[in-house]
Amino acid sequence: MDMNKNAPLLETRDLKKYFKVGGGTLHAVDSVNIRLYQGETLGVVGESGCGKSTLGRTILKLIEPTSGQILYDGRDITRLGTRAMRPLRREMQIIFQDPYSSIDPRKSVIETIAEYMLIHKAYPSRREIMDRAVELMDLVGLARRYADSYPHELDGGRRQRIGIARALSLQPRFVVCDEPVSALDMSIQAQILNLLMDLQDELELSYMFVTHDLSVVKHISNNIMVMYLGTCVEFASSEELFASPLHPYTKALLAAIPEPDLDSREKGFQLIRGEVSSPINPKPGCRFAGRCEQCVSQCHERTPDYVETAPGHFVACHQVNGR
């Protein structure tokens, strides 16, 4: 695929999203910088509460950023209002984690898939929209016999295929996949992941794939960003991250991946000890310091710089960077 590496489809610059809460200010997304190119997948991983889903929703402007910039196809969309964003909604879509809660239980499969096309008047007539909805069912591998079925009559895998078809109905270029397989059985997860990769190749889609499971993004992602309490602690290509993880948190996440090999028991298990620090009014220093066995005094005193340690491999850790 011929892609212009000098022109990212999506870019964020020092993007922040804070929430006012009872105890102060919650730093959900704190100074995140990413670049995503056409036809590629950026995996965003981290444990629950790290801000990865908030990052995706902020980029889509489902929630407004506190500061920083969001550039889409070279255009700064950070401060665009609802009306100005409406044409871009066609190009920027989201697949939600829970396929059942994200679709209207009162609408049939065909009506759900047609929903966005009806709102945006994507085709001149309702008949053309419904015909296109049937084509989308074929595209995502959903049998036409389910067209008049309702969500409660289908299993999780088929519901997620409905969500994917609806997200693709307006022919987007960029899709946030917000833990799209975490609520599914393992065998169904593999089917959905393969479907997403096939659709990406066919439609030249760009994905931000949000998950807490590194094993899920290993093969689907070109690059992976590891988040911890709103910040990016490591970024590298998928191959580089799995071969040479640098940040202690990344190493712990990789060690937690189950391996179907009895010999792997001899490798041991790396346990992350301690309590997660509060993202409300965070103090200077590394936010992982309280749980890191390699922690030294400066980890509590100064926020680590985000440094490129090898071409395309960035990490924020005093111990790794030696500063």
PDB file of C-alpha atoms in Angstrom, residues 87-247:
ATOM      1  CA  PRO A  87     -19.429  16.348   7.631  1.00  0.00           C
ATOM      2  CA  LEU A  88     -16.418  14.804   9.405  1.00  0.00           C
ATOM      3  CA  ARG A  89     -18.655  12.400  11.320  1.00  0.00           C
ATOM      4  CA  ARG A  90     -18.907  10.397   8.105  1.00  0.00           C
ATOM      5  CA  GLU A  91     -15.150   9.885   8.066  1.00  0.00           C
ATOM      6  CA  MET A  92     -14.582   9.267  11.789  1.00  0.00           C
ATOM      7  CA  GLN A  93     -16.506   6.446  13.442  1.00  0.00           C
ATOM      8  CA  ILE A  94     -16.376   4.238  16.527  1.00  0.00           C
ATOM      9  CA  ILE A  95     -17.039   0.575  17.303  1.00  0.00           C
ATOM     10  CA  PHE A  96     -18.092   0.242  20.937  1.00  0.00           C
ATOM     11  CA  GLN A  97     -17.044  -2.354  23.493  1.00  0.00           C
ATOM     12  CA  ASP A  98     -20.491  -3.708  24.356  1.00  0.00           C
ATOM     13  CA  PRO A  99     -22.417  -4.455  21.163  1.00  0.00           C
ATOM     14  CA  TYR A 100     -25.687  -4.850  23.054  1.00  0.00           C
ATOM     15  CA  SER A 101     -25.678  -1.552  24.944  1.00  0.00           C
ATOM     16  CA  SER A 102     -24.551   0.437  21.891  1.00  0.00           C
ATOM     17  CA  ILE A 103     -27.497  -0.487  19.680  1.00  0.00           C
ATOM     18  CA  ASP A 104     -31.206   0.259  20.091  1.00  0.00           C
ATOM     19  CA  PRO A 105     -32.997  -2.946  21.202  1.00  0.00           C
ATOM     20  CA  ARG A 106     -36.207  -1.682  19.558  1.00  0.00           C
ATOM     21  CA  LYS A 107     -34.665  -1.622  16.085  1.00  0.00           C
ATOM     22  CA  SER A 108     -34.145  -4.605  13.839  1.00  0.00           C
ATOM     23  CA  VAL A 109     -30.734  -5.485  12.417  1.00  0.00           C
ATOM     24  CA  ILE A 110     -31.417  -3.803   9.080  1.00  0.00           C
ATOM     25  CA  GLU A 111     -32.784  -0.671  10.762  1.00  0.00           C
ATOM     26  CA  THR A 112     -29.746  -0.434  13.039  1.00  0.00           C
ATOM     27  CA  ILE A 113     -27.279  -0.697  10.169  1.00  0.00           C
ATOM     28  CA  ALA A 114     -29.249   1.902   8.188  1.00  0.00           C
ATOM     29  CA  GLU A 115     -29.473   4.327  11.138  1.00  0.00           C
ATOM     30  CA  TYR A 116     -26.480   6.546  10.365  1.00  0.00           C
ATOM     31  CA  MET A 117     -27.243   6.597   6.635  1.00  0.00           C
ATOM     32  CA  LEU A 118     -30.767   7.811   7.354  1.00  0.00           C
ATOM     33  CA  ILE A 119     -29.506  10.536   9.702  1.00  0.00           C
ATOM     34  CA  HIS A 120     -26.950  11.809   7.199  1.00  0.00           C
ATOM     35  CA  LYS A 121     -29.201  11.224   4.165  1.00  0.00           C
ATOM     36  CA  ALA A 122     -26.391   9.290   2.558  1.00  0.00           C
ATOM     37  CA  TYR A 123     -28.565   8.168  -0.366  1.00  0.00           C
ATOM     38  CA  PRO A 124     -31.493   9.833  -2.173  1.00  0.00           C
ATOM     39  CA  SER A 125     -34.114   7.303  -1.122  1.00  0.00           C
ATOM     40  CA  ARG A 126     -34.882   4.998   1.780  1.00  0.00           C
ATOM     41  CA  ARG A 127     -34.876   2.026  -0.577  1.00  0.00           C
ATOM     42  CA  GLU A 128     -31.283   2.744  -1.633  1.00  0.00           C
ATOM     43  CA  ILE A 129     -30.263   3.036   2.005  1.00  0.00           C
ATOM     44  CA  MET A 130     -31.849  -0.310   2.843  1.00  0.00           C
ATOM     45  CA  ASP A 131     -30.184  -1.927  -0.161  1.00  0.00           C
ATOM     46  CA  ARG A 132     -26.857  -0.589   1.033  1.00  0.00           C
ATOM     47  CA  ALA A 133     -27.557  -1.940   4.530  1.00  0.00           C
ATOM     48  CA  VAL A 134     -28.023  -5.410   3.047  1.00  0.00           C
ATOM     49  CA  GLU A 135     -24.705  -5.048   1.209  1.00  0.00           C
ATOM     50  CA  LEU A 136     -23.046  -4.148   4.509  1.00  0.00           C
ATOM     51  CA  MET A 137     -24.488  -7.279   6.106  1.00  0.00           C
ATOM     52  CA  ASP A 138     -22.772  -9.276   3.368  1.00  0.00           C
ATOM     53  CA  LEU A 139     -19.550  -7.314   3.895  1.00  0.00           C
ATOM     54  CA  VAL A 140     -19.294  -8.145   7.614  1.00  0.00           C
ATOM     55  CA  GLY A 141     -20.421 -11.760   7.235  1.00  0.00           C
ATOM     56  CA  LEU A 142     -23.897 -11.388   8.722  1.00  0.00           C
ATOM     57  CA  ALA A 143     -26.442 -13.663   7.040  1.00  0.00           C
ATOM     58  CA  ARG A 144     -29.332 -11.847   5.376  1.00  0.00           C
ATOM     59  CA  ARG A 145     -31.842 -13.995   7.234  1.00  0.00           C
ATOM     60  CA  TYR A 146     -31.103 -11.895  10.329  1.00  0.00           C
ATOM     61  CA  ALA A 147     -32.213  -8.644   8.683  1.00  0.00           C
ATOM     62  CA  ASP A 148     -35.513  -8.516  10.579  1.00  0.00           C
ATOM     63  CA  SER A 149     -34.160  -9.969  13.826  1.00  0.00           C
ATOM     64  CA  TYR A 150     -33.651  -7.944  16.992  1.00  0.00           C
ATOM     65  CA  PRO A 151     -30.460  -7.665  19.089  1.00  0.00           C
ATOM     66  CA  HIS A 152     -31.716  -9.883  21.927  1.00  0.00           C
ATOM     67  CA  GLU A 153     -32.197 -12.722  19.449  1.00  0.00           C
ATOM     68  CA  LEU A 154     -28.507 -12.756  18.445  1.00  0.00           C
ATOM     69  CA  ASP A 155     -25.255 -13.744  20.126  1.00  0.00           C
ATOM     70  CA  GLY A 156     -22.437 -11.328  20.976  1.00  0.00           C
ATOM     71  CA  GLY A 157     -20.425 -11.988  17.833  1.00  0.00           C
ATOM     72  CA  ARG A 158     -23.336 -11.219  15.518  1.00  0.00           C
ATOM     73  CA  ARG A 159     -24.227  -8.112  17.537  1.00  0.00           C
ATOM     74  CA  GLN A 160     -20.681  -6.854  17.130  1.00  0.00           C
ATOM     75  CA  ARG A 161     -20.895  -7.457  13.387  1.00  0.00           C
ATOM     76  CA  ILE A 162     -23.964  -5.191  13.413  1.00  0.00           C
ATOM     77  CA  GLY A 163     -21.928  -2.514  15.183  1.00  0.00           C
ATOM     78  CA  ILE A 164     -19.113  -2.852  12.650  1.00  0.00           C
ATOM     79  CA  ALA A 165     -21.527  -2.656   9.710  1.00  0.00           C
ATOM     80  CA  ARG A 166     -23.149   0.472  11.142  1.00  0.00           C
ATOM     81  CA  ALA A 167     -19.752   2.092  11.728  1.00  0.00           C
ATOM     82  CA  LEU A 168     -18.779   1.407   8.103  1.00  0.00           C
ATOM     83  CA  SER A 169     -22.098   2.567   6.640  1.00  0.00           C
ATOM     84  CA  LEU A 170     -20.863   6.110   5.942  1.00  0.00           C
ATOM     85  CA  GLN A 171     -17.592   4.916   4.379  1.00  0.00           C
ATOM     86  CA  PRO A 172     -15.236   6.255   7.072  1.00  0.00           C
ATOM     87  CA  ARG A 173     -11.487   6.518   6.801  1.00  0.00           C
ATOM     88  CA  PHE A 174     -10.720   6.422  10.533  1.00  0.00           C
ATOM     89  CA  VAL A 175     -12.339   4.118  13.107  1.00  0.00           C
ATOM     90  CA  VAL A 176     -11.817   3.966  16.859  1.00  0.00           C
ATOM     91  CA  CYS A 177     -12.226   0.348  17.946  1.00  0.00           C
ATOM     92  CA  ASP A 178     -12.981   0.690  21.665  1.00  0.00           C
ATOM     93  CA  GLU A 179     -12.288  -2.784  23.096  1.00  0.00           C
ATOM     94  CA  PRO A 180     -14.449  -4.360  20.367  1.00  0.00           C
ATOM     95  CA  VAL A 181     -13.668  -7.963  21.350  1.00  0.00           C
ATOM     96  CA  SER A 182     -13.279  -7.829  25.134  1.00  0.00           C
ATOM     97  CA  ALA A 183     -16.902  -8.854  25.757  1.00  0.00           C
ATOM     98  CA  LEU A 184     -16.693 -11.841  23.373  1.00  0.00           C
ATOM     99  CA  ASP A 185     -15.640 -15.480  23.737  1.00  0.00           C
ATOM    100  CA  MET A 186     -12.104 -16.303  22.594  1.00  0.00           C
ATOM    101  CA  SER A 187     -13.184 -18.072  19.419  1.00  0.00           C
ATOM    102  CA  ILE A 188     -15.463 -15.174  18.480  1.00  0.00           C
ATOM    103  CA  GLN A 189     -12.692 -12.694  19.273  1.00  0.00           C
ATOM    104  CA  ALA A 190     -10.503 -14.280  16.602  1.00  0.00           C
ATOM    105  CA  GLN A 191     -13.312 -14.079  14.034  1.00  0.00           C
ATOM    106  CA  ILE A 192     -13.934 -10.376  14.713  1.00  0.00           C
ATOM    107  CA  LEU A 193     -10.222  -9.533  14.658  1.00  0.00           C
ATOM    108  CA  ASN A 194      -9.798 -11.301  11.330  1.00  0.00           C
ATOM    109  CA  LEU A 195     -12.854  -9.480   9.988  1.00  0.00           C
ATOM    110  CA  LEU A 196     -11.455  -6.097  11.049  1.00  0.00           C
ATOM    111  CA  MET A 197      -8.113  -6.832   9.384  1.00  0.00           C
ATOM    112  CA  ASP A 198      -9.802  -7.994   6.172  1.00  0.00           C
ATOM    113  CA  LEU A 199     -11.966  -4.864   6.096  1.00  0.00           C
ATOM    114  CA  GLN A 200      -8.910  -2.694   6.659  1.00  0.00           C
ATOM    115  CA  ASP A 201      -7.143  -4.205   3.662  1.00  0.00           C
ATOM    116  CA  GLU A 202     -10.233  -3.959   1.479  1.00  0.00           C
ATOM    117  CA  LEU A 203     -11.306  -0.432   2.450  1.00  0.00           C
ATOM    118  CA  GLU A 204      -7.913   1.086   3.422  1.00  0.00           C
ATOM    119  CA  LEU A 205      -9.187   1.934   6.898  1.00  0.00           C
ATOM    120  CA  SER A 206      -7.129   3.441   9.696  1.00  0.00           C
ATOM    121  CA  TYR A 207      -7.794   2.070  13.174  1.00  0.00           C
ATOM    122  CA  MET A 208      -7.122   3.171  16.705  1.00  0.00           C
ATOM    123  CA  PHE A 209      -7.514  -0.144  18.499  1.00  0.00           C
ATOM    124  CA  VAL A 210      -8.142   0.354  22.220  1.00  0.00           C
ATOM    125  CA  THR A 211      -7.716  -2.635  24.529  1.00  0.00           C
ATOM    126  CA  HIS A 212      -6.336  -3.761  27.883  1.00  0.00           C
ATOM    127  CA  ASP A 213      -4.949  -6.951  26.316  1.00  0.00           C
ATOM    128  CA  LEU A 214      -1.572  -6.730  24.573  1.00  0.00           C
ATOM    129  CA  SER A 215      -1.989 -10.169  23.028  1.00  0.00           C
ATOM    130  CA  VAL A 216      -5.035  -8.909  21.113  1.00  0.00           C
ATOM    131  CA  VAL A 217      -3.169  -6.043  19.409  1.00  0.00           C
ATOM    132  CA  LYS A 218       0.046  -7.925  18.653  1.00  0.00           C
ATOM    133  CA  HIS A 219      -0.892  -8.916  15.105  1.00  0.00           C
ATOM    134  CA  ILE A 220      -3.421  -6.233  14.196  1.00  0.00           C
ATOM    135  CA  SER A 221      -1.296  -3.175  15.101  1.00  0.00           C
ATOM    136  CA  ASN A 222       1.501  -1.473  13.193  1.00  0.00           C
ATOM    137  CA  ASN A 223       2.429   0.561  16.283  1.00  0.00           C
ATOM    138  CA  ILE A 224       1.473   0.250  19.949  1.00  0.00           C
ATOM    139  CA  MET A 225       1.167   2.963  22.587  1.00  0.00           C
ATOM    140  CA  VAL A 226       1.167   1.937  26.248  1.00  0.00           C
ATOM    141  CA  MET A 227      -0.793   4.257  28.557  1.00  0.00           C
ATOM    142  CA  TYR A 228      -0.669   4.559  32.328  1.00  0.00           C
ATOM    143  CA  LEU A 229      -2.887   6.990  34.261  1.00  0.00           C
ATOM    144  CA  GLY A 230      -3.461   9.289  31.302  1.00  0.00           C
ATOM    145  CA  THR A 231       0.100   9.424  30.014  1.00  0.00           C
ATOM    146  CA  CYS A 232       1.981   7.561  27.312  1.00  0.00           C
ATOM    147  CA  VAL A 233       4.822   5.593  28.909  1.00  0.00           C
ATOM    148  CA  GLU A 234       6.047   3.745  25.813  1.00  0.00           C
ATOM    149  CA  PHE A 235       5.516   3.768  22.058  1.00  0.00           C
ATOM    150  CA  ALA A 236       7.032   1.496  19.422  1.00  0.00           C
ATOM    151  CA  SER A 237       6.219  -0.687  16.457  1.00  0.00           C
ATOM    152  CA  SER A 238       4.402  -3.868  17.401  1.00  0.00           C
ATOM    153  CA  GLU A 239       7.413  -6.005  16.524  1.00  0.00           C
ATOM    154  CA  GLU A 240       9.829  -3.789  18.480  1.00  0.00           C
ATOM    155  CA  LEU A 241       7.622  -3.537  21.556  1.00  0.00           C
ATOM    156  CA  PHE A 242       7.262  -7.295  21.929  1.00  0.00           C
ATOM    157  CA  ALA A 243      10.920  -7.943  21.166  1.00  0.00           C
ATOM    158  CA  SER A 244      12.446  -5.181  23.319  1.00  0.00           C
ATOM    159  CA  PRO A 245      10.049  -3.679  25.874  1.00  0.00           C
ATOM    160  CA  LEU A 246      11.742  -0.979  27.954  1.00  0.00           C
ATOM    161  CA  HIS A 247       9.307   0.478  30.468  1.00  0.00           C
TER     162      HIS A 247
END
